[in-house]
PDB file of C-alpha atoms in Angstrom:
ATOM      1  CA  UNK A   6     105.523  99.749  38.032  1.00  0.00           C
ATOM      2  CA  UNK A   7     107.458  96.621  38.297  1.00  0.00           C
ATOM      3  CA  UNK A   8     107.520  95.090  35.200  1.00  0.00           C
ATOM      4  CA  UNK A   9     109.408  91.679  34.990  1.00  0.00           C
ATOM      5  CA  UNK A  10     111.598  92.204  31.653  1.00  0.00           C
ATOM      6  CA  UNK A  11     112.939  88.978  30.011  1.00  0.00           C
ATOM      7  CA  UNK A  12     114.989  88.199  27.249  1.00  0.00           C
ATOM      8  CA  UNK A  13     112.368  86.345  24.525  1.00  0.00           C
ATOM      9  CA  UNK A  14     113.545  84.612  20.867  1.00  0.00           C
ATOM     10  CA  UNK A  15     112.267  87.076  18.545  1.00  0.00           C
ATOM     11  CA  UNK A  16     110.847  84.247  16.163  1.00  0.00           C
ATOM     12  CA  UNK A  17     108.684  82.604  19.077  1.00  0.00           C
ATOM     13  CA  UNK A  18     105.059  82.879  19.184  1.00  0.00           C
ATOM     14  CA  UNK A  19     104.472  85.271  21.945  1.00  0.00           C
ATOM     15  CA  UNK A  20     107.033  87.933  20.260  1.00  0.00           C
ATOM     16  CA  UNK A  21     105.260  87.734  17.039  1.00  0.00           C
ATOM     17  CA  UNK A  22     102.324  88.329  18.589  1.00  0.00           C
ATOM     18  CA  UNK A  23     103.296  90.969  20.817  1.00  0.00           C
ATOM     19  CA  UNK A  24     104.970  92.793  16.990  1.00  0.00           C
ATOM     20  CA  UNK A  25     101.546  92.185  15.466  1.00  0.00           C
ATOM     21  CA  UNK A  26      99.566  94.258  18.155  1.00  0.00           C
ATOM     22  CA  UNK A  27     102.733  96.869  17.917  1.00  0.00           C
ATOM     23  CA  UNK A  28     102.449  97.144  13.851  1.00  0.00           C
ATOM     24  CA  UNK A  29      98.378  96.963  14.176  1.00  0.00           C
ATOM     25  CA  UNK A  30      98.777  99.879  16.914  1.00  0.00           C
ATOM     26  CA  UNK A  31     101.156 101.782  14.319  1.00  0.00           C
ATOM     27  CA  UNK A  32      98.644 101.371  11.339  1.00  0.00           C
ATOM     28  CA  UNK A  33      96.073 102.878  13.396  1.00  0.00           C
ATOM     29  CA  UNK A  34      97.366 105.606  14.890  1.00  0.00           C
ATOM     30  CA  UNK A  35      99.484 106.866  12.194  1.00  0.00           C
ATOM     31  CA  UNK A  36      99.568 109.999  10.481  1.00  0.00           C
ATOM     32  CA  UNK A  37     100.699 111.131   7.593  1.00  0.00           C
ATOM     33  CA  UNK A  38      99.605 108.818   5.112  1.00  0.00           C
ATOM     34  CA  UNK A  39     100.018 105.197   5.090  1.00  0.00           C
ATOM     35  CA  UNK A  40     101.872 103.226   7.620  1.00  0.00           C
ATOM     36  CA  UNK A  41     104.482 100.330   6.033  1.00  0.00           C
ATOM     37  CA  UNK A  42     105.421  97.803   8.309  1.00  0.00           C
ATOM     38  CA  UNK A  43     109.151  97.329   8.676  1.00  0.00           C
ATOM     39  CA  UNK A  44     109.546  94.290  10.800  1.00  0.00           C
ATOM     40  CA  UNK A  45     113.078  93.311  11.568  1.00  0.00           C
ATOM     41  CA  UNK A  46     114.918  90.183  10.836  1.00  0.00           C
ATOM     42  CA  UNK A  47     114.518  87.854  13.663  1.00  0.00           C
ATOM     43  CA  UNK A  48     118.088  86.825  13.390  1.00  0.00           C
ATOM     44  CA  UNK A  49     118.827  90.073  13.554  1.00  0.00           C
ATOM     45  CA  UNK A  50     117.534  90.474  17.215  1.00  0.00           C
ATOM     46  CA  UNK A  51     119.601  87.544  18.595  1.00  0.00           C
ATOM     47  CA  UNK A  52     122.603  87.827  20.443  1.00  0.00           C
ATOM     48  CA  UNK A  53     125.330  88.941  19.860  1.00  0.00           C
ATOM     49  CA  UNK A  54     123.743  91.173  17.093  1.00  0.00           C
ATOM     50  CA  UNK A  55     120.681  91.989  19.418  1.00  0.00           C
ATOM     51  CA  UNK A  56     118.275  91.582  21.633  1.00  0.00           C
ATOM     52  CA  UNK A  57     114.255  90.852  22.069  1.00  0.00           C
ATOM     53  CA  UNK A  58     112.778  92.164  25.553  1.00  0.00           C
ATOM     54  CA  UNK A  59     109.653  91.164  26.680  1.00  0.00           C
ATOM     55  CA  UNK A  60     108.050  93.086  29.707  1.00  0.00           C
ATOM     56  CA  UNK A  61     105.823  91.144  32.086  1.00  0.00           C
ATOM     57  CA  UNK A  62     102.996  91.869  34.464  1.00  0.00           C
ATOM     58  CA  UNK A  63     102.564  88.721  36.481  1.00  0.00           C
ATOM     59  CA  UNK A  64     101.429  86.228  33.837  1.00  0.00           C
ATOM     60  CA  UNK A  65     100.545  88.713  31.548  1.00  0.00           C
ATOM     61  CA  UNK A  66     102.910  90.148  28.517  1.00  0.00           C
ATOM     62  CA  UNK A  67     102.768  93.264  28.544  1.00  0.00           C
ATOM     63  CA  UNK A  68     104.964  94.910  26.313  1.00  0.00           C
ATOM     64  CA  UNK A  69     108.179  94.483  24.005  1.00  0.00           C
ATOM     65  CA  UNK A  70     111.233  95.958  22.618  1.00  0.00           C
ATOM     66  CA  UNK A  71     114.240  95.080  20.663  1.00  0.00           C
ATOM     67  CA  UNK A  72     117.437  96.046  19.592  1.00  0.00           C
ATOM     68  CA  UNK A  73     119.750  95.339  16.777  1.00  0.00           C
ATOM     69  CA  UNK A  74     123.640  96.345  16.072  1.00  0.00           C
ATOM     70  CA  UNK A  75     124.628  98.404  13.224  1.00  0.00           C
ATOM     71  CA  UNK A  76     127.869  98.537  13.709  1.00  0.00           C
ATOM     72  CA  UNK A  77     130.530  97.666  16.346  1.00  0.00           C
ATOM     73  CA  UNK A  78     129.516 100.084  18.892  1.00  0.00           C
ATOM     74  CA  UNK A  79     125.706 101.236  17.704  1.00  0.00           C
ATOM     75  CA  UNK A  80     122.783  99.800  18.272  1.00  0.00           C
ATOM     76  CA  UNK A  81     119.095 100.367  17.362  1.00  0.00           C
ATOM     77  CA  UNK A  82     116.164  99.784  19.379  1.00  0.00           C
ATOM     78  CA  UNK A  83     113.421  98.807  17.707  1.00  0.00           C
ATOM     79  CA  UNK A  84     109.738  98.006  17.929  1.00  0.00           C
ATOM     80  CA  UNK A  85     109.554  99.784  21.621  1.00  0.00           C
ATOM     81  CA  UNK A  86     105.554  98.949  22.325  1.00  0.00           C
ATOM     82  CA  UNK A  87     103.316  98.530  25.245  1.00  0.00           C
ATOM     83  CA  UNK A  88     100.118  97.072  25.135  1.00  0.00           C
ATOM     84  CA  UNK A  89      97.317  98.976  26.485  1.00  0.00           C
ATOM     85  CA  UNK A  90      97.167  97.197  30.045  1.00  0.00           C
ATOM     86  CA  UNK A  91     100.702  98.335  30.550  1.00  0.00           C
ATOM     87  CA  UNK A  92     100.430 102.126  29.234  1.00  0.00           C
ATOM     88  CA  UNK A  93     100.918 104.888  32.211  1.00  0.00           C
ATOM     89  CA  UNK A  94     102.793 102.475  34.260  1.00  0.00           C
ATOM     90  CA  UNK A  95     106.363 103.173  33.462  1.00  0.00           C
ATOM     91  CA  UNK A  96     106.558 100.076  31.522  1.00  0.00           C
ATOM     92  CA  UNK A  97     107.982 101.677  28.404  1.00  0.00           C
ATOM     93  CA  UNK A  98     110.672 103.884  30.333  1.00  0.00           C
ATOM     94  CA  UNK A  99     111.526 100.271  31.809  1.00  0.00           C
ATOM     95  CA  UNK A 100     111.852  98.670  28.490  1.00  0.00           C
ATOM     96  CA  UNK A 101     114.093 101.336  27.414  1.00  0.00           C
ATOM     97  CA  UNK A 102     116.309 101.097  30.317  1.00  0.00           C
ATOM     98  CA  UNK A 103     116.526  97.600  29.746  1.00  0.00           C
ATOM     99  CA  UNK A 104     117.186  97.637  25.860  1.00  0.00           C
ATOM    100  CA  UNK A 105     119.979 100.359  26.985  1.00  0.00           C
ATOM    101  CA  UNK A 106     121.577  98.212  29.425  1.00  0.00           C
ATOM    102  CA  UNK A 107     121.806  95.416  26.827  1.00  0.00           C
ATOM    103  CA  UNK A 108     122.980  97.257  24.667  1.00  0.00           C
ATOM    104  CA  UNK A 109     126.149  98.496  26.767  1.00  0.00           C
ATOM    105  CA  UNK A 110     126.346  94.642  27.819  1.00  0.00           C
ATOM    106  CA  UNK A 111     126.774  93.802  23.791  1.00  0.00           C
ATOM    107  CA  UNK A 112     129.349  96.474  23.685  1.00  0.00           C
ATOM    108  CA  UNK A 113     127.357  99.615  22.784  1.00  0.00           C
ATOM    109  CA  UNK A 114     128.783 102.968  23.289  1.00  0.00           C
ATOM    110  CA  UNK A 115     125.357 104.756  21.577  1.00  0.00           C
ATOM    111  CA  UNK A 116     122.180 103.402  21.124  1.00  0.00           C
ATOM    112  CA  UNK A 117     119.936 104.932  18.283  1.00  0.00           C
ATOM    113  CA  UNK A 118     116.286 105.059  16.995  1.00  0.00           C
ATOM    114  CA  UNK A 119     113.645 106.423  14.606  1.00  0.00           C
ATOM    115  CA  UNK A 120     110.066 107.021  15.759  1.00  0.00           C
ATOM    116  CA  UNK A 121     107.025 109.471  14.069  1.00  0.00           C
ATOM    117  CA  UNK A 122     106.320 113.061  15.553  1.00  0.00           C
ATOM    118  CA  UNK A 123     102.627 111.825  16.025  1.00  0.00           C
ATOM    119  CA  UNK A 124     103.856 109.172  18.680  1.00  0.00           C
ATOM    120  CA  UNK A 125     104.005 112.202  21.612  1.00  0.00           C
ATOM    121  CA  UNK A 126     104.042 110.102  24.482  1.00  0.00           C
ATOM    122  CA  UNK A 127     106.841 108.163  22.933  1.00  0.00           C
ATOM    123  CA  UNK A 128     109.051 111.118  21.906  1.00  0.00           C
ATOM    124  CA  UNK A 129     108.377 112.406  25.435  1.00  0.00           C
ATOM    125  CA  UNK A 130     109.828 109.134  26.344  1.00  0.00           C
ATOM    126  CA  UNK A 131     112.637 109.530  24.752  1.00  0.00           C
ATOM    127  CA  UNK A 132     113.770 113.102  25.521  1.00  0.00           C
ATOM    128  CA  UNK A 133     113.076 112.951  29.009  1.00  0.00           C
ATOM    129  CA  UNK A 134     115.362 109.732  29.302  1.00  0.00           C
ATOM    130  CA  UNK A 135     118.508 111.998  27.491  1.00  0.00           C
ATOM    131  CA  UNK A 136     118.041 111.560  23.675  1.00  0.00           C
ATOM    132  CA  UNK A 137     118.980 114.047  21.316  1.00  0.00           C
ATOM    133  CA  UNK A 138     117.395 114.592  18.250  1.00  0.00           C
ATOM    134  CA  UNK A 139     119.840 114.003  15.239  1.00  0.00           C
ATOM    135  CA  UNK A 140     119.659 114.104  11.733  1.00  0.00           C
ATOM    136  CA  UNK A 141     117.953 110.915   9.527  1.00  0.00           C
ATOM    137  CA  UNK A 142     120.392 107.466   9.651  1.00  0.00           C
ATOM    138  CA  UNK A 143     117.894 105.498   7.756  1.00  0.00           C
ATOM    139  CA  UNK A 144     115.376 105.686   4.973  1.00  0.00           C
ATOM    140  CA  UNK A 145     112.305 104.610   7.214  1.00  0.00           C
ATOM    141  CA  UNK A 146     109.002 106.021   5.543  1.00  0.00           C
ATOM    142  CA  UNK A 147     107.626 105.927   9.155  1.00  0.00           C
ATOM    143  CA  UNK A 148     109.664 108.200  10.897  1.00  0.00           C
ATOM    144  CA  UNK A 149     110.148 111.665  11.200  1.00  0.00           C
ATOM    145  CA  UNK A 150     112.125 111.886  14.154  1.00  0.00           C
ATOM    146  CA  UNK A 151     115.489 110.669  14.780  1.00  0.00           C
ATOM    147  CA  UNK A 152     117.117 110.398  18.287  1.00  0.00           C
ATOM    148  CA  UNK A 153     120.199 109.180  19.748  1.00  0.00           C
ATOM    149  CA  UNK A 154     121.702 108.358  23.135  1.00  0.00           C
ATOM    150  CA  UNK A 155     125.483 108.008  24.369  1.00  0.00           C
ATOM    151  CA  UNK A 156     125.216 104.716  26.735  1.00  0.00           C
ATOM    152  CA  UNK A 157     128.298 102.563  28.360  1.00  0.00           C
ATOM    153  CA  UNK A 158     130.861 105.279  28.395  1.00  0.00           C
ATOM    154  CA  UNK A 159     131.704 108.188  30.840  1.00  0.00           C
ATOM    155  CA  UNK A 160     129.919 110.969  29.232  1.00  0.00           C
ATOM    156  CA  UNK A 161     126.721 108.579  28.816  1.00  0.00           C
ATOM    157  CA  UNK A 162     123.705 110.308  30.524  1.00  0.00           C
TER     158      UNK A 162
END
């Protein structure tokens, strides 16, 4: 997989679109009682607080991600989803190399992010690519996992 990965405004049409088919996936496939959506602030995932990735098959969108700073040298990624067409390609291990990379280029030296034990591909995902599970950093009723990831630095993975 080849996915073209772009830099997208987080308040334009095609990222809204692309987080309502993430937070309709989400509500679907969650377990564990009901799923709140937690959208974050546009602004919030603009430069140089953030980022909004969009991953591209030809013409076609085919996925998203963003990221978000919570402090100086932490970020968040956020909202990692890909669509159906772009699922078993290596599309979301893309996307997270790219949201990584961004996030050293904003002056990260960890990135962080939540995600639900249900989500096994996803958690796969993440381990395999060098997160470690940590304790909670938020109050997100969605997640029950916790990971983080030492990026930009010489001991980054």
């Amino acid at each position: 997989m080849h996915a073209d990965i772009r830099l997208e405004d987080p308040a334009s049409e095609l990222a809204q679109s692309l987080l309502r088919a993430y937070f309709a996936d989400r509500a679907i496939t969650f377990v564990g009682g009901a799923y709140t959506p937690k959208p974050a602030d546009p602004a919030t995932l603009r430069a140089p607080e953030g980022a909004f990735l969009v991953a591209w098959d030809g013409g076609e969108a085919i996925g998203c991600g963003a990221l978000r700073r919570l402090s100086p040298s932490r970020f968040e990624i956020k909202h990692l989803y890909v669509a159906p067409a772009g699922r078993g390609r290596g599309t979301g291990a893309a996307l997270l190399a790219a949201l990584e990379a961004r996030a050293v280029e904003l002056g990260a030296t960890e990135v962080v992010l939540d995600t639900n034990a249900a989500l096994e591909p996803a958690n796969r995902l993440y381990v395999t690519r060098g997160y470690e599970s940590i304790p909670a950093y938020n109050d997100n009723p969605n997640a029950t996992t916790w990971f983080r990831k030492a990026v930009g630095s010489p001991s980054a993975g």
